[in-house]
Tab-separated table of C-alpha atoms and ligand atoms in Angstrom:
chain	number	residue	atom	x	y	z
A	1	MET	CA	-1.546	-18.955	7.066
A	2	ALA	CA	1.003	-17.361	4.769
A	3	ALA	CA	3.961	-15.777	6.504
A	4	ARG	CA	3.810	-12.065	6.078
A	5	THR	CA	6.411	-10.356	3.979
A	6	ARG	CA	8.985	-8.648	6.119
A	7	ARG	CA	9.243	-4.938	5.528
A	8	ILE	CA	12.596	-3.193	5.383
A	9	VAL	CA	13.154	0.548	5.278
A	10	LEU	CA	16.470	1.243	3.571
A	11	ALA	CA	17.622	4.769	4.125
A	12	LYS	CA	20.528	7.052	3.571
A	13	VAL	CA	21.108	9.222	6.559
A	14	GLY	CA	23.177	12.341	6.462
A	15	LEU	CA	24.536	14.463	3.726
A	16	ASP	CA	26.410	12.256	1.323
A	17	GLY	CA	24.706	11.920	-2.036
A	18	HIS	CA	25.753	8.478	-3.182
A	19	ASP	CA	22.894	6.091	-3.602
A	20	ARG	CA	24.194	3.452	-5.969
A	21	GLY	CA	25.198	1.029	-3.266
A	22	ILE	CA	21.942	1.243	-1.372
A	23	LYS	CA	19.914	0.838	-4.540
A	24	VAL	CA	21.781	-2.341	-5.391
A	25	VAL	CA	21.073	-3.691	-1.907
A	26	ALA	CA	17.421	-2.645	-2.248
A	27	ARG	CA	17.034	-4.620	-5.458
A	28	ALA	CA	18.801	-7.665	-4.077
A	29	LEU	CA	16.503	-7.713	-1.046
A	30	ARG	CA	13.446	-7.274	-3.231
A	31	ASP	CA	14.622	-10.227	-5.290
A	32	ALA	CA	14.961	-12.206	-2.081
A	33	GLY	CA	11.252	-11.593	-1.455
A	34	PHE	CA	11.336	-8.670	0.975
A	35	GLU	CA	9.294	-5.500	0.759
A	36	VAL	CA	11.838	-2.731	0.606
A	37	ILE	CA	10.781	0.828	1.257
A	38	TYR	CA	13.220	3.334	-0.107
A	39	PRO	CA	12.540	6.879	1.068
A	40	GLY	CA	15.387	8.668	-0.664
A	41	LEU	CA	18.505	10.662	0.110
A	42	TRP	CA	19.509	13.250	2.673
A	43	LEU	CA	17.210	12.143	5.423
A	44	SER	CA	17.567	13.359	8.976
A	45	PRO	CA	17.378	10.789	11.802
A	46	GLU	CA	13.932	12.189	12.653
A	47	ALA	CA	12.701	11.746	9.097
A	48	VAL	CA	13.953	8.159	8.927
A	49	VAL	CA	12.249	7.219	12.155
A	50	ARG	CA	9.032	8.777	10.935
A	51	VAL	CA	9.162	6.574	7.842
A	52	VAL	CA	9.842	3.453	9.914
A	53	ALA	CA	6.863	4.249	12.134
A	54	GLU	CA	4.453	5.004	9.309
A	55	GLU	CA	5.496	1.954	7.340
A	56	ASP	CA	5.380	-0.392	10.337
A	57	ALA	CA	8.740	-1.739	9.214
A	58	ASP	CA	10.452	-4.690	10.861
A	59	TRP	CA	13.911	-3.565	9.838
A	60	LEU	CA	15.782	-0.369	9.301
A	61	GLY	CA	18.860	-0.516	7.133
A	62	ILE	CA	20.919	2.656	7.302
A	63	SER	CA	23.691	3.398	4.895
A	64	LEU	CA	26.285	6.025	5.732
A	65	LEU	CA	29.294	7.105	3.759
A	66	SER	CA	29.800	10.429	5.432
A	67	GLY	CA	31.828	9.271	8.421
A	68	ALA	CA	29.246	10.640	10.839
A	69	HIS	CA	27.948	7.208	11.842
A	70	LEU	CA	28.993	7.456	15.472
A	71	ILE	CA	26.771	10.499	15.860
A	72	LEU	CA	23.882	9.700	13.535
A	73	VAL	CA	23.313	6.014	14.250
A	74	PRO	CA	22.964	6.334	18.051
A	75	LYS	CA	20.613	9.235	17.404
A	76	VAL	CA	18.397	7.063	15.193
A	77	VAL	CA	18.411	4.208	17.691
A	78	GLU	CA	17.505	6.581	20.504
A	79	LEU	CA	14.627	8.085	18.507
A	80	LEU	CA	13.304	4.617	17.686
A	81	ARG	CA	13.285	3.808	21.402
A	82	GLN	CA	11.547	7.044	22.259
A	83	GLN	CA	8.797	6.181	19.815
A	84	GLY	CA	8.299	2.716	21.198
A	85	LEU	CA	9.817	1.054	18.153
A	86	HIS	CA	11.991	-1.337	20.153
A	87	HIS	CA	11.223	-4.286	17.926
A	88	VAL	CA	12.789	-2.657	14.856
A	89	ARG	CA	16.147	-4.241	14.067
A	90	VAL	CA	18.728	-1.758	12.914
A	91	VAL	CA	21.391	-2.766	10.422
A	92	VAL	CA	24.164	-0.376	9.386
A	93	GLY	CA	26.165	-0.423	6.193
A	94	GLY	CA	28.688	1.776	4.453
A	95	THR	CA	32.177	2.972	5.157
A	96	ILE	CA	32.341	1.882	8.777
A	97	PRO	CA	35.886	1.334	10.067
A	98	GLU	CA	36.452	-1.919	11.941
A	99	GLU	CA	37.211	-0.101	15.183
A	100	ASP	CA	33.787	1.589	15.266
A	101	VAL	CA	31.765	-1.614	14.923
A	102	ALA	CA	31.799	-2.441	18.632
A	103	ALA	CA	30.480	0.993	19.565
A	104	LEU	CA	27.610	0.663	17.110
A	105	LEU	CA	26.676	-2.797	18.330
A	106	ALA	CA	26.810	-1.515	21.892
A	107	CYS	CA	24.274	1.189	21.194
A	108	GLY	CA	21.736	-1.334	19.927
A	109	VAL	CA	22.596	-1.982	16.311
A	110	ALA	CA	21.934	-5.598	15.311
A	111	LYS	CA	24.567	-5.904	12.607
A	112	VAL	CA	27.165	-3.849	10.789
A	113	PHE	CA	28.165	-4.448	7.191
A	114	GLY	CA	31.488	-2.783	6.549
A	115	PRO	CA	33.186	-2.054	3.233
A	116	GLY	CA	34.218	-5.681	2.626
A	117	SER	CA	30.688	-7.113	2.824
A	118	SER	CA	29.285	-8.827	-0.220
A	119	LEU	CA	25.746	-8.498	-1.442
A	120	SER	CA	25.050	-12.143	-0.783
A	121	ASP	CA	26.300	-11.784	2.827
A	122	ILE	CA	23.753	-9.049	3.363
A	123	VAL	CA	20.863	-10.908	1.776
A	124	ARG	CA	21.713	-14.104	3.623
A	125	TYR	CA	21.805	-12.239	6.924
A	126	PHE	CA	18.284	-10.897	6.449
A	127	GLN	CA	17.008	-14.301	5.355
A	128	ASP	CA	18.579	-16.112	8.302
A	129	VAL	CA	17.333	-13.742	10.941
A	130	ASP	CA	13.956	-13.587	9.274
A	131	SER	CA	13.512	-17.330	9.387
A	132	HIS	CA	13.986	-17.269	13.153
A	133	ALA	CA	12.070	-14.132	13.818
A	134	SER	CA	8.596	-13.832	15.148
A	135	ARG	CA	6.748	-10.859	16.343
B	1	MET	CA	-0.327	-15.363	13.827
B	2	GLN	CA	2.396	-17.559	15.214
B	3	ALA	CA	1.839	-21.163	16.111
B	4	GLY	CA	0.475	-21.432	19.615
B	5	GLU	CA	-0.999	-17.971	19.619
B	6	SER	CA	-4.570	-18.406	20.727
B	7	ALA	CA	-7.644	-16.537	19.656
B	8	GLN	CA	-7.653	-14.905	23.083
B	9	ASP	CA	-4.103	-13.620	22.699
B	10	LEU	CA	-5.098	-12.259	19.369
B	11	ASP	CA	-8.116	-10.527	20.839
B	12	LEU	CA	-5.958	-9.039	23.562
B	13	VAL	CA	-3.408	-7.735	21.100
B	14	LEU	CA	-6.119	-6.195	19.031
B	15	LYS	CA	-8.019	-4.755	21.956
B	16	SER	CA	-5.081	-2.692	23.138
B	17	LEU	CA	-4.167	-1.713	19.592
B	18	TRP	CA	-7.707	-0.661	18.907
B	19	ALA	CA	-7.869	1.452	22.043
B	20	ALA	CA	-4.653	3.210	21.010
B	21	TYR	CA	-5.976	3.657	17.484
B	22	GLN	CA	-9.103	5.302	18.821
B	23	GLN	CA	-6.927	7.650	20.838
B	24	GLY	CA	-5.433	8.747	17.543
B	25	GLU	CA	-2.079	6.979	17.959
B	26	ARG	CA	-0.418	6.704	14.592
B	27	ARG	CA	1.674	3.716	15.669
B	28	ALA	CA	-1.483	1.740	16.266
B	29	LEU	CA	-2.847	2.783	12.899
B	30	ALA	CA	0.401	1.665	11.249
B	31	ARG	CA	0.238	-1.716	12.965
B	32	LEU	CA	-3.412	-2.298	12.071
B	33	LEU	CA	-2.686	-1.475	8.442
B	34	THR	CA	-0.200	-4.365	8.503
B	35	LEU	CA	-2.345	-6.822	10.422
B	36	VAL	CA	-5.262	-6.643	7.985
B	37	ASP	CA	-3.309	-9.026	5.779
B	38	GLN	CA	-3.801	-11.817	8.318
B	39	ALA	CA	-7.271	-13.275	8.029
B	40	ALA	CA	-7.747	-13.850	11.735
B	41	TYR	CA	-6.891	-10.254	12.577
B	42	ARG	CA	-8.859	-8.900	9.687
B	43	ARG	CA	-11.993	-10.543	10.974
B	44	THR	CA	-11.606	-8.861	14.327
B	45	ILE	CA	-10.757	-5.548	12.704
B	46	TYR	CA	-14.006	-5.742	10.782
B	47	LYS	CA	-15.714	-6.311	14.105
B	48	CYS	CA	-14.016	-3.261	15.566
B	49	LEU	CA	-14.910	-1.125	12.601
B	50	ALA	CA	-18.349	-2.324	13.587
B	51	HIS	CA	-20.998	-0.691	11.478
B	52	ALA	CA	-21.727	-1.965	8.049
B	53	PHE	CA	-22.810	1.577	7.265
B	54	PRO	CA	-20.560	4.141	8.903
B	55	GLU	CA	-21.124	7.687	7.821
B	56	GLN	CA	-18.712	8.724	5.148
B	57	THR	CA	-15.938	10.911	6.424
B	58	SER	CA	-13.089	11.114	3.956
B	59	LEU	CA	-12.841	12.172	0.385
B	60	THR	CA	-11.166	9.227	-1.306
B	61	VAL	CA	-9.254	9.723	-4.527
B	62	ALA	CA	-7.424	7.141	-6.609
B	63	VAL	CA	-4.620	8.423	-8.824
B	64	THR	CA	-3.778	5.917	-11.510
B	65	GLY	CA	-1.656	5.866	-14.643
B	66	SER	CA	1.255	4.002	-16.232
B	67	PRO	CA	4.597	3.616	-14.479
B	68	GLY	CA	6.352	6.961	-14.554
B	69	ALA	CA	3.234	8.954	-15.441
B	70	GLY	CA	3.969	11.309	-12.565
B	71	LYS	CA	1.532	10.038	-9.940
B	72	SER	CA	3.814	10.296	-6.901
B	73	THR	CA	5.174	13.682	-7.869
B	74	LEU	CA	1.651	15.031	-8.306
B	75	ILE	CA	0.454	13.649	-4.985
B	76	GLY	CA	3.595	15.011	-3.336
B	77	LYS	CA	2.679	18.452	-4.600
B	78	LEU	CA	-0.974	18.172	-3.588
B	79	LEU	CA	-0.051	17.384	0.016
B	80	PRO	CA	1.164	20.860	1.054
B	81	LEU	CA	-1.673	22.426	-0.905
B	82	LEU	CA	-4.260	20.420	1.000
B	83	ARG	CA	-2.548	21.163	4.303
B	84	GLN	CA	-2.711	24.879	3.529
B	85	GLN	CA	-6.448	24.437	3.203
B	86	GLY	CA	-6.542	22.761	6.587
B	87	ARG	CA	-7.171	19.254	5.256
B	88	THR	CA	-5.460	16.187	6.681
B	89	VAL	CA	-4.387	13.539	4.163
B	90	ALA	CA	-3.453	9.879	4.169
B	91	VAL	CA	-1.719	8.361	1.151
B	92	LEU	CA	-1.625	4.696	0.222
B	93	ALA	CA	1.207	4.484	-2.281
B	94	CYS	CA	1.112	1.222	-4.205
B	95	ASP	CA	3.901	-0.306	-6.283
B	96	PRO	CA	3.832	-3.699	-7.966
B	97	ARG	CA	5.193	-6.814	-6.331
B	98	SER	CA	7.607	-9.008	-8.273
B	99	PRO	CA	5.721	-11.925	-9.796
B	100	LEU	CA	8.694	-14.229	-9.254
B	101	THR	CA	9.759	-13.553	-5.696
B	102	GLY	CA	6.875	-11.691	-4.093
B	103	GLY	CA	9.286	-8.957	-3.083
B	104	ALA	CA	8.740	-5.292	-3.840
B	105	LEU	CA	10.688	-2.083	-4.093
B	106	LEU	CA	8.476	0.684	-2.780
B	107	GLY	CA	9.875	4.048	-3.785
B	108	ASP	CA	6.940	6.426	-4.109
B	109	ARG	CA	7.748	8.226	-0.869
B	110	ILE	CA	10.871	9.749	-2.413
B	111	ARG	CA	8.614	12.120	-4.302
B	112	MET	CA	6.435	12.996	-1.344
B	113	PRO	CA	8.625	14.933	1.047
B	114	VAL	CA	6.860	15.785	4.295
B	115	PRO	CA	8.106	17.938	7.188
B	116	VAL	CA	9.088	15.590	10.037
B	117	ASP	CA	6.681	17.029	12.566
B	118	GLU	CA	3.735	17.213	10.164
B	119	GLN	CA	0.977	15.229	11.874
B	120	GLY	CA	-1.653	16.017	9.258
B	121	ILE	CA	-0.118	13.681	6.692
B	122	TYR	CA	0.321	9.931	6.802
B	123	ILE	CA	1.984	7.964	4.009
B	124	ARG	CA	1.981	4.209	3.710
B	125	SER	CA	3.609	2.135	0.955
B	126	LEU	CA	1.866	-1.019	-0.212
B	127	ALA	CA	2.814	-3.787	-2.612
B	128	THR	CA	0.261	-4.800	-5.206
B	129	PRO	CA	-0.022	-7.978	-7.225
B	130	PRO	CA	1.901	-7.520	-10.472
B	131	GLY	CA	0.294	-6.262	-13.627
B	132	ARG	CA	-2.017	-3.486	-14.552
B	133	GLN	CA	-5.033	-5.229	-13.070
B	134	GLY	CA	-3.613	-5.524	-9.605
B	135	ILE	CA	-4.690	-3.392	-6.691
B	136	ALA	CA	-3.413	-3.932	-3.187
B	137	GLU	CA	-5.022	-6.695	-1.184
B	138	ASN	CA	-7.488	-5.621	1.462
B	139	LEU	CA	-7.493	-2.088	0.186
B	140	ASP	CA	-11.070	-1.607	1.338
B	141	VAL	CA	-10.288	-2.344	4.994
B	142	ARG	CA	-7.230	-0.135	4.824
B	143	ILE	CA	-9.238	2.735	3.418
B	144	ALA	CA	-11.856	2.185	6.117
B	145	LEU	CA	-9.159	2.285	8.827
B	146	LEU	CA	-7.803	5.570	7.486
B	147	GLU	CA	-11.293	7.058	7.186
B	148	LYS	CA	-12.234	6.150	10.703
B	149	PHE	CA	-8.921	7.511	11.967
B	150	GLY	CA	-10.206	10.839	10.713
B	151	PHE	CA	-8.252	11.880	7.633
B	152	ASP	CA	-10.132	14.377	5.478
B	153	TRP	CA	-8.630	12.929	2.320
B	154	VAL	CA	-7.432	9.447	1.486
B	155	VAL	CA	-5.377	9.323	-1.712
B	156	ILE	CA	-4.445	6.034	-3.339
B	157	GLU	CA	-1.632	5.841	-5.870
B	158	THR	CA	-1.836	2.766	-8.050
B	159	VAL	CA	-0.694	1.489	-11.428
B	160	GLY	CA	-3.515	-1.022	-11.557
B	161	VAL	CA	-7.244	-0.548	-11.328
B	162	GLY	CA	-8.350	-4.030	-10.346
B	163	GLN	CA	-10.743	-6.297	-12.098
B	164	ALA	CA	-14.198	-7.793	-11.838
B	165	ASP	CA	-14.034	-8.765	-8.174
B	166	VAL	CA	-12.337	-5.677	-6.795
B	167	ALA	CA	-12.162	-2.592	-8.918
B	168	ILE	CA	-10.646	0.552	-7.538
B	169	GLY	CA	-13.572	2.544	-8.874
B	170	ASP	CA	-15.840	0.862	-6.345
B	171	LEU	CA	-13.663	1.858	-3.428
B	172	VAL	CA	-13.154	5.571	-4.050
B	173	ASP	CA	-15.031	8.787	-4.686
B	174	PHE	CA	-12.846	9.832	-7.599
B	175	LEU	CA	-10.743	7.991	-10.074
B	176	VAL	CA	-8.151	10.274	-11.635
B	177	LEU	CA	-6.293	8.971	-14.665
B	178	LEU	CA	-2.913	10.565	-15.323
B	179	ILE	CA	-1.608	10.527	-18.874
B	180	PRO	CA	1.834	11.935	-19.716
B	181	PRO	CA	2.189	13.843	-23.000
B	182	GLU	CA	2.905	11.989	-26.234
B	183	SER	CA	3.125	8.657	-24.487
B	184	GLY	CA	0.630	6.721	-26.538
B	185	ASP	CA	-0.965	5.883	-23.199
B	186	GLU	CA	-4.262	7.396	-24.237
B	187	ILE	CA	-4.727	4.630	-26.790
B	188	GLN	CA	-3.803	1.889	-24.337
B	189	TRP	CA	-6.112	3.232	-21.703
B	190	GLU	CA	-8.908	3.634	-24.170
B	191	LYS	CA	-8.573	-0.009	-25.140
B	192	ALA	CA	-8.602	-0.986	-21.494
B	193	GLY	CA	-11.801	1.007	-21.016
B	194	LEU	CA	-10.202	3.118	-18.353
B	195	LEU	CA	-10.738	6.412	-20.097
B	196	GLU	CA	-14.433	5.805	-19.653
B	197	ILE	CA	-14.207	4.714	-16.042
B	198	ALA	CA	-12.028	7.623	-14.958
B	199	ASP	CA	-13.896	10.563	-13.448
B	200	LEU	CA	-11.184	12.949	-14.395
B	201	VAL	CA	-8.541	12.626	-17.082
B	202	VAL	CA	-5.445	14.647	-16.352
B	203	VAL	CA	-2.495	15.217	-18.652
B	204	SER	CA	0.621	15.265	-16.464
B	205	LYS	CA	3.940	17.023	-17.056
B	206	GLY	CA	2.170	19.966	-18.661
B	207	ASP	CA	5.508	21.747	-18.874
B	208	LEU	CA	6.678	19.309	-21.556
B	209	PRO	CA	6.068	19.936	-25.245
B	210	GLY	CA	3.102	18.053	-26.570
B	211	ALA	CA	0.987	18.342	-23.428
B	212	ALA	CA	-1.546	20.643	-25.071
B	213	ARG	CA	-1.767	18.370	-28.075
B	214	THR	CA	-2.305	15.265	-25.972
B	215	ALA	CA	-5.002	17.109	-24.029
B	216	ALA	CA	-6.729	18.178	-27.236
B	217	GLN	CA	-6.655	14.613	-28.556
B	218	LEU	CA	-8.121	13.320	-25.339
B	219	GLN	CA	-10.832	15.983	-25.442
B	220	GLN	CA	-11.758	14.794	-28.879
B	221	THR	CA	-11.807	11.122	-27.942
B	222	LEU	CA	-13.776	11.660	-24.787
B	223	ASN	CA	-16.286	14.304	-25.661
B	224	LEU	CA	-18.292	12.661	-28.374
B	225	PRO	CA	-21.720	14.020	-29.152
B	226	GLY	CA	-24.374	12.202	-27.167
B	227	PHE	CA	-22.063	11.281	-24.298
B	228	PRO	CA	-21.836	13.133	-21.015
B	229	PRO	CA	-18.904	15.541	-21.166
B	230	LYS	CA	-15.771	14.469	-19.321
B	231	PRO	CA	-13.238	17.047	-18.252
B	232	VAL	CA	-9.632	16.833	-19.407
B	233	THR	CA	-7.181	19.008	-17.520
B	234	VAL	CA	-3.464	19.640	-17.723
B	235	VAL	CA	-1.181	19.837	-14.698
B	236	SER	CA	2.510	20.310	-14.173
B	237	ALA	CA	3.795	19.165	-10.822
B	238	ALA	CA	7.230	20.474	-11.770
B	239	LYS	CA	5.971	23.984	-12.503
B	240	ASN	CA	3.044	24.006	-10.061
B	241	LEU	CA	0.484	24.487	-12.800
B	242	GLY	CA	-3.144	23.444	-12.499
B	243	LEU	CA	-2.746	21.945	-9.041
B	244	SER	CA	-5.185	24.072	-7.077
B	245	ASP	CA	-7.628	23.838	-9.943
B	246	LEU	CA	-7.423	20.061	-9.653
B	247	VAL	CA	-8.064	20.215	-5.913
B	248	SER	CA	-11.099	22.443	-6.294
B	249	ARG	CA	-12.514	20.223	-9.007
B	250	LEU	CA	-12.218	17.243	-6.703
B	251	MET	CA	-13.896	19.111	-3.884
B	252	GLN	CA	-16.746	20.390	-5.983
B	253	SER	CA	-17.604	17.444	-8.199
B	254	PRO	CA	-20.195	14.887	-7.150
B	255	ARG	CA	-18.630	11.798	-5.576
B	256	ARG	CA	-18.859	8.552	-7.438
B	257	ARG	CA	-18.860	6.279	-4.431
B	258	ARG	CA	-22.440	5.459	-3.691
B	259	LEU	CA	-22.311	4.003	-0.243
B	260	GLN	CA	-25.077	1.498	-0.691
B	261	GLU	CA	-23.260	-0.145	-3.583
B	262	TYR	CA	-19.907	0.201	-1.918
B	263	TYR	CA	-20.996	-1.681	1.165
B	264	ALA	CA	-22.933	-4.208	-0.855
B	265	ARG	CA	-19.724	-4.902	-2.738
B	266	ARG	CA	-17.752	-5.265	0.437
B	267	LEU	CA	-20.255	-7.717	1.860
B	268	LEU	CA	-20.102	-9.741	-1.317
B	269	LEU	CA	-16.315	-9.859	-1.208
B	270	LEU	CA	-16.279	-10.996	2.386
B	271	ALA	CA	-18.873	-13.638	1.667
B	272	GLN	CA	-16.694	-14.920	-1.166
B	273	GLU	CA	-13.749	-15.086	1.165
B	274	ILE	CA	-15.724	-17.000	3.745
B	275	LEU	CA	-16.954	-19.441	1.131
B	276	ALA	CA	-13.438	-19.921	-0.205
B	277	GLU	CA	-12.238	-20.736	3.299
B	278	ARG	CA	-15.041	-23.182	3.827
B	279	PHE	CA	-14.188	-24.706	0.512
B	280	ALA	CA	-10.563	-25.164	1.550
B	281	GLU	CA	-11.710	-26.848	4.748
B	282	LYS	CA	-13.736	-29.369	2.814
B	283	LYS	CA	-11.255	-30.521	0.246
B	284	ASP	CA	-12.279	-34.122	0.804
B	285	LEU	CA	-15.750	-33.226	-0.411
B	286	VAL	CA	-14.340	-32.555	-3.854
B	287	ALA	CA	-12.868	-36.041	-4.052
B	288	ARG	CA	-16.154	-37.539	-2.882
B	289	VAL	CA	-18.237	-35.665	-5.446
B	290	LEU	CA	-15.759	-36.606	-8.134
B	291	GLU	CA	-16.155	-40.243	-7.229
B	292	GLU	CA	-19.948	-39.975	-7.257
B	293	ALA	CA	-19.795	-38.206	-10.602
B	294	ARG	CA	-17.899	-41.139	-11.990
B	295	GLN	CA	-20.380	-43.629	-10.582
B	296	ASN	CA	-23.466	-41.710	-11.668
B	297	GLY	CA	-22.127	-40.547	-14.999
B	298	TRP	CA	-22.550	-36.811	-14.220
B	299	ASP	CA	-20.969	-34.354	-16.589
B	300	THR	CA	-18.602	-31.704	-15.258
B	301	TRP	CA	-21.304	-29.085	-14.924
B	302	GLU	CA	-23.617	-31.401	-13.020
B	303	ALA	CA	-20.811	-32.404	-10.716
B	304	ALA	CA	-19.888	-28.776	-10.055
B	305	CYS	CA	-23.518	-27.917	-9.260
B	306	GLU	CA	-23.678	-30.803	-6.827
B	307	LEU	CA	-20.427	-29.708	-5.205
B	308	ALA	CA	-21.659	-26.124	-4.886
B	309	ARG	CA	-24.929	-27.362	-3.359
B	310	ARG	CA	-23.150	-29.415	-0.732
B	311	LEU	CA	-20.678	-26.676	0.064
B	312	SER	CA	-23.450	-24.226	0.770
B	313	GLU	CA	-25.522	-26.616	2.870
B	314	ASN	CA	-24.593	-27.371	6.480
B	315	GLY	CA	-22.107	-24.500	6.720
B	316	HIS	CA	-21.465	-23.283	10.213
C	1	GTP	N1	8.836	17.565	-16.712
C	1	GTP	C1	8.136	17.011	-15.737
C	1	GTP	N2	8.524	15.828	-15.218
C	1	GTP	C2	7.773	15.283	-14.220
C	1	GTP	C3	6.622	15.927	-13.707
C	1	GTP	N3	6.091	15.146	-12.758
C	1	GTP	C4	6.890	14.054	-12.655
C	1	GTP	N4	7.912	14.136	-13.532
C	1	GTP	C5	9.001	13.162	-13.708
C	1	GTP	O1	8.480	11.917	-14.154
C	1	GTP	C6	9.204	10.834	-13.557
C	1	GTP	C7	8.264	9.880	-12.874
C	1	GTP	O2	7.598	10.555	-11.840
C	1	GTP	P1	6.850	9.766	-10.667
C	1	GTP	O3	6.078	10.784	-9.898
C	1	GTP	O4	7.776	8.914	-9.933
C	1	GTP	O5	5.862	8.854	-11.511
C	1	GTP	P2	4.888	7.685	-10.990
C	1	GTP	O6	3.716	7.692	-11.882
C	1	GTP	O7	4.642	7.843	-9.543
C	1	GTP	O8	5.796	6.415	-11.260
C	1	GTP	P3	5.629	4.931	-10.651
C	1	GTP	O9	5.281	5.059	-9.208
C	1	GTP	O10	6.956	4.315	-10.893
C	1	GTP	O11	4.546	4.263	-11.430
C	1	GTP	C8	10.209	11.469	-12.611
C	1	GTP	O12	11.440	11.512	-13.231
C	1	GTP	C9	9.666	12.862	-12.378
C	1	GTP	O13	10.663	13.787	-12.099
C	1	GTP	C10	6.247	17.194	-14.270
C	1	GTP	O14	5.270	17.845	-13.904
C	1	GTP	N5	7.042	17.676	-15.290
C	2	MG	MG1	5.006	6.495	-7.965
């Protein structure tokens, strides 16, 4: 039986309007064989979680450049839990200072990609985890 | 299905999902819409859906047209309109899969903003096989799941219309073809025969110059003496023009989906799938028939007939 294609919602949360970075990541993940759902800019945590639920996604990648990650990310994770979406792995990218990474991981984030991360690091991460994952 | 997962586990998983689905839980619906891609689950889902002839509940509309024709934007604008009229709507938004990697970038939702607490709308993105012919796999089961869940409308956005074995026209009540102004699309679509198949031809982006001219050209092409008239309308999602007219047309026109044929088609498709599986199980038979063909001097056609005969006998 063919392995099913893993579905990734890639979202921008919060008010910053830059989407170049996330679009590049979206394309790279598509080219690595993932189904990437891109719901657009300026989403609230509630809206993102709604998309994840409707799309039955396995992953949520959140990109934040606004500096509000310590507020918004825990909110998203909490909402996912409330909706019974425990299995969804959350990955955070953007301008995340080194000293905030531990706090994000502690609240349930699976991985943080800070400013220094390369595209191939990100793609490889998804591929590696995917090859071990089952659901 | 993972290795080691038994048929019983699978039944258990599905049983609880199905119960939740029947309670109207959207999470369960979302999960089932994914699981239909796995043959073992799909079989059980067909069992759950039960009747070969359920009464028709939803109005199903396919919106098709070239990339960038304005399909998502139009659907996004129809959603609040339908909600105002008290209708609930599910959208299956299809985008093509990359032929090389199998991956897909599904971005239709961007143009369909929905209030977060709006429970009357459900949007799901699907990847389709590449090319204009492709429609999403297992679209029929997915539509059936959304119908049985109780949506008044099921809208399918797709670039492709399918081909001989599954054509979108067999799965829906209305096939709407969107053509942007001055695109040359009308000629392409005419060649592909889609202008004829479409129930409704709609010129999109009616706010752009050239929309009226494109509509007039289409009128001329489509409404030849001796042929049944086919409506051509103009909409502008950007300027909210012609949208409620489109909705009332869809509500008032006779539906194309004749259930008898629709279910006959579905049965045929499933039977093909079952035969293909059986075929895969009996690969050694091919080698045997090939060997016999060599010995007996059969030509290719004779050998194929013999193979088909043996495949269809002693099935389980
Ligand atoms: N002027 C004008 N532009 C429109 C209108 N509707 C859509 N567009 C624009 O046309 C472009 C494509 O719109 P989409 O709705 O994404 O088209 P689509 O057919 O869904 O495209 P794909 O899903 O990529 O095949 C966007 O830039 C829209 O802003 C309209 O009514 N008027
Ligand atoms: Mg679209």
